Every structure is written in C-alpha cells, then in structure tokens.
Amino acid sequence: MRFLACESRSSQFAFSPWRQSIMFKTTVLLAGFAALFAAQGALAAGHVIQHAGDKPSVVGSSKIFTGKVRQDPIASADQYSHNGITVVTFEPGARTFWHSHPAGQRLLIVSGKGFVGTADGVTHVVRAGDYVWCPPEIEHWHGATPDTAMSHIAMTNNKDGKTAVWGKAVSDKEYAEFSAKAFDALKK
C-alpha cells in the first residue's frame, strides 16, 4: 500500500498506515453502497425495449396520405415523453396531406429521397441522414419523390392530446409543381 501525504507550505503531514487502511476501507465501503444503490435504482426503473416488429405495421390512411404509405409505430407519447415515434415509408409519389403540428415534429430521413414543403410554396429535397424540424403550427407536407421511395422516423410532439391538424390533399398538380421547383433549385 502506498503512503499518502498532504503537503502544505509550512510542513508535510502524512497519514499513518493504520489511518490509510481505515480511509481505504471506508472509501471501498461507500463506493460499494453507491454502486449497489445505483444498480437497484436501474433495476427498479428498468429499461423498456421495444423490439422491431413487436407492433404491427399500419397501412397509411387515405384520409391523410396520397399513394402507398406504411407506418411502423415505435413508441407512443406517455407520462415520461411527450412525443410519439413512427417510421413512415412512402412509395414513389406518395405523400402526406397538408398538415401542421401543435407542438412541432422532427423528421429523420433514414432512406431514399423525398420532399418537405411548406404552404408558402417552398419545397426542399431531403435524403437519408437529413434532419428536419417542422415548427409548431406551420402547415407543411412531406413524401417521396416521383421515382424514389423515402422513409423517415417521425418524432411528433403531443400537446393537449393532439399531434397533428390535417388539411386537404396535396393535389397531383401541386405535387408536380413543387417537385419541379425543388429539383430546379438543386441545379442552381
């Protein structure tokens, strides 16, 4: 065992081997209790693991989507987290209706290429790895490009029990115009 020493400007104070032994045993005992309590807290709280495929896939409703869309729910809002998480897969040309979120939404594009557009006519091309923040109350839509599927993870915040306010469909004409503008912007 190493001999511990504390130095001051005027002198050197050393702890005896007996004192070192007591300090060491006390430190080990306290560390052991801390680890035990931490482990019990983790076990009491427990992790909740949602395995892929535990919740069934859902076909996107024609009341809020145009085209073929699949939703794979991951988690619902609860007392610990105010957002729900869903993987949404859009086949080529598929898209949401116009909508907004009372408390906002985050999108993480995980595969393919798609669009995110707002009511002011601005549409952006998004690709795997892109992150999109949809602020509260901003009317928007999102979906796949005409020739490429797109999947994103939607993390939608819940406010007073509501996650979205749905509007009308993005028409085929609007979709074509928005697509053309978005692709033209990439060329500049």
XYZ file of C-alpha atoms in Angstrom:
188
model
C 0.000 0.000 0.000
C 1.188 3.469 -0.916
C 1.836 6.027 1.785
C -0.428 9.082 1.247
C 0.861 12.513 2.003
C -0.549 16.041 2.036
C 1.812 18.940 1.674
C 1.323 22.433 2.952
C 3.619 25.410 2.668
C 4.975 25.042 6.175
C 5.177 21.306 6.644
C 4.325 17.873 5.353
C 1.535 15.903 7.013
C 1.453 12.177 6.493
C -1.259 9.637 7.256
C -0.147 6.596 9.170
C -0.571 3.134 7.595
C -3.364 2.390 10.099
C -5.203 5.611 9.138
C -4.680 4.814 5.452
C -6.217 1.374 5.989
C -9.316 2.867 7.673
C -9.666 5.514 4.931
C -9.264 2.872 2.202
C -11.847 0.522 3.779
C -14.311 3.397 4.273
C -13.874 4.532 0.662
C -14.382 0.999 -0.654
C -17.452 0.531 1.556
C -19.001 3.840 0.439
C -18.249 3.082 -3.225
C -19.833 -0.342 -2.806
C -23.008 1.153 -1.311
C -23.162 3.762 -4.084
C -22.849 1.066 -6.743
C -25.451 -1.110 -5.001
C -27.971 1.749 -4.772
C -27.317 2.783 -8.370
C -27.836 -0.789 -9.570
C -31.051 -1.151 -7.550
C -32.325 2.154 -8.957
C -31.625 0.985 -12.515
C -33.322 -2.353 -11.883
C -36.301 -0.698 -10.217
C -36.728 1.735 -13.109
C -35.957 -0.920 -15.692
C -35.402 -0.392 -19.362
C -38.277 -0.825 -21.746
C -37.142 -2.353 -25.003
C -39.492 -2.262 -27.955
C -38.315 -4.871 -30.440
C -38.642 -4.229 -34.152
C -41.798 -5.875 -35.395
C -43.489 -6.089 -31.971
C -46.102 -3.591 -33.107
C -47.868 -4.353 -36.399
C -47.336 -2.192 -39.478
C -50.253 0.025 -40.451
C -51.310 0.966 -43.972
C -51.415 4.759 -44.219
C -54.978 6.096 -44.254
C -56.281 7.639 -47.472
C -57.713 10.378 -45.226
C -54.220 11.787 -44.594
C -51.979 10.252 -47.294
C -51.930 10.103 -51.091
C -50.360 6.927 -52.513
C -48.962 3.879 -50.764
C -47.677 4.594 -47.278
C -46.744 2.244 -44.425
C -46.452 3.312 -40.805
C -44.432 1.305 -38.293
C -45.153 2.641 -34.802
C -42.258 2.557 -32.356
C -43.472 4.457 -29.285
C -46.475 6.473 -28.170
C -46.434 9.599 -26.053
C -46.746 8.813 -22.343
C -46.118 10.344 -18.928
C -42.348 10.226 -19.485
C -42.121 11.549 -23.040
C -44.488 13.871 -24.849
C -43.676 12.570 -28.326
C -44.622 9.574 -30.394
C -42.171 7.894 -32.749
C -43.124 6.231 -36.025
C -41.198 5.040 -39.067
C -43.122 6.160 -42.146
C -42.322 4.709 -45.576
C -43.611 6.445 -48.702
C -43.585 4.613 -52.040
C -42.611 6.767 -55.062
C -45.069 9.652 -55.441
C -46.723 9.053 -52.053
C -47.107 11.977 -49.669
C -48.964 13.391 -46.691
C -51.886 15.785 -46.899
C -51.266 19.356 -45.789
C -50.967 19.392 -42.017
C -49.444 21.122 -39.017
C -48.387 20.041 -35.552
C -49.484 21.926 -32.406
C -46.142 21.171 -30.722
C -43.909 20.557 -33.760
C -42.373 17.463 -35.323
C -38.886 16.158 -36.026
C -38.138 14.032 -39.076
C -35.001 11.964 -39.559
C -34.753 10.735 -43.138
C -33.434 7.162 -42.993
C -33.584 6.019 -46.623
C -34.348 7.183 -50.122
C -35.100 10.673 -51.333
C -38.139 12.825 -50.665
C -39.620 16.274 -50.250
C -40.634 18.549 -47.401
C -42.763 21.504 -48.449
C -44.484 24.425 -46.757
C -47.624 26.394 -47.597
C -45.563 29.280 -48.971
C -44.589 27.039 -51.888
C -41.025 26.286 -50.754
C -40.145 22.617 -51.177
C -36.834 21.007 -50.235
C -35.334 17.722 -51.408
C -34.316 15.540 -48.454
C -32.125 12.431 -48.379
C -31.044 9.740 -45.939
C -29.276 11.324 -42.987
C -31.113 14.672 -43.241
C -32.894 16.026 -40.177
C -35.965 18.276 -40.473
C -37.601 20.363 -37.741
C -41.237 21.228 -38.503
C -42.091 24.096 -36.115
C -45.459 24.241 -34.340
C -48.442 25.421 -36.388
C -46.534 25.559 -39.722
C -48.619 23.991 -42.489
C -46.500 21.553 -44.475
C -46.375 18.210 -46.279
C -43.719 15.550 -46.873
C -43.307 12.466 -49.000
C -41.293 10.582 -51.597
C -40.029 11.858 -54.933
C -41.870 10.660 -58.064
C -39.338 7.891 -58.731
C -37.755 7.102 -55.333
C -39.254 5.765 -52.101
C -38.430 7.549 -48.857
C -38.585 6.501 -45.199
C -38.305 8.795 -42.211
C -38.577 8.492 -38.478
C -41.227 10.949 -37.302
C -40.934 12.180 -33.717
C -44.177 14.031 -33.184
C -44.791 16.103 -30.081
C -48.111 15.868 -28.273
C -49.853 18.978 -26.974
C -53.125 18.667 -25.097
C -53.671 15.226 -26.624
C -53.170 16.410 -30.225
C -50.261 15.623 -32.513
C -51.489 16.903 -35.901
C -54.152 19.015 -37.564
C -54.895 17.622 -41.020
C -55.955 19.630 -44.063
C -56.649 18.823 -47.702
C -54.636 16.605 -50.016
C -51.618 17.917 -51.895
C -53.063 17.606 -55.404
C -51.220 15.856 -58.218
C -50.838 19.261 -59.922
C -49.361 20.865 -56.773
C -47.085 17.859 -56.239
C -45.770 18.089 -59.822
C -45.147 21.842 -59.486
C -43.473 21.514 -56.086
C -41.324 18.612 -57.336
C -40.158 20.563 -60.390
C -39.264 23.644 -58.287
C -37.370 21.545 -55.739
C -35.342 19.751 -58.414
C -34.669 23.041 -60.261
C -33.327 24.558 -57.034
C -30.802 21.703 -56.811
C -29.393 22.620 -60.221
C -28.512 26.165 -59.145
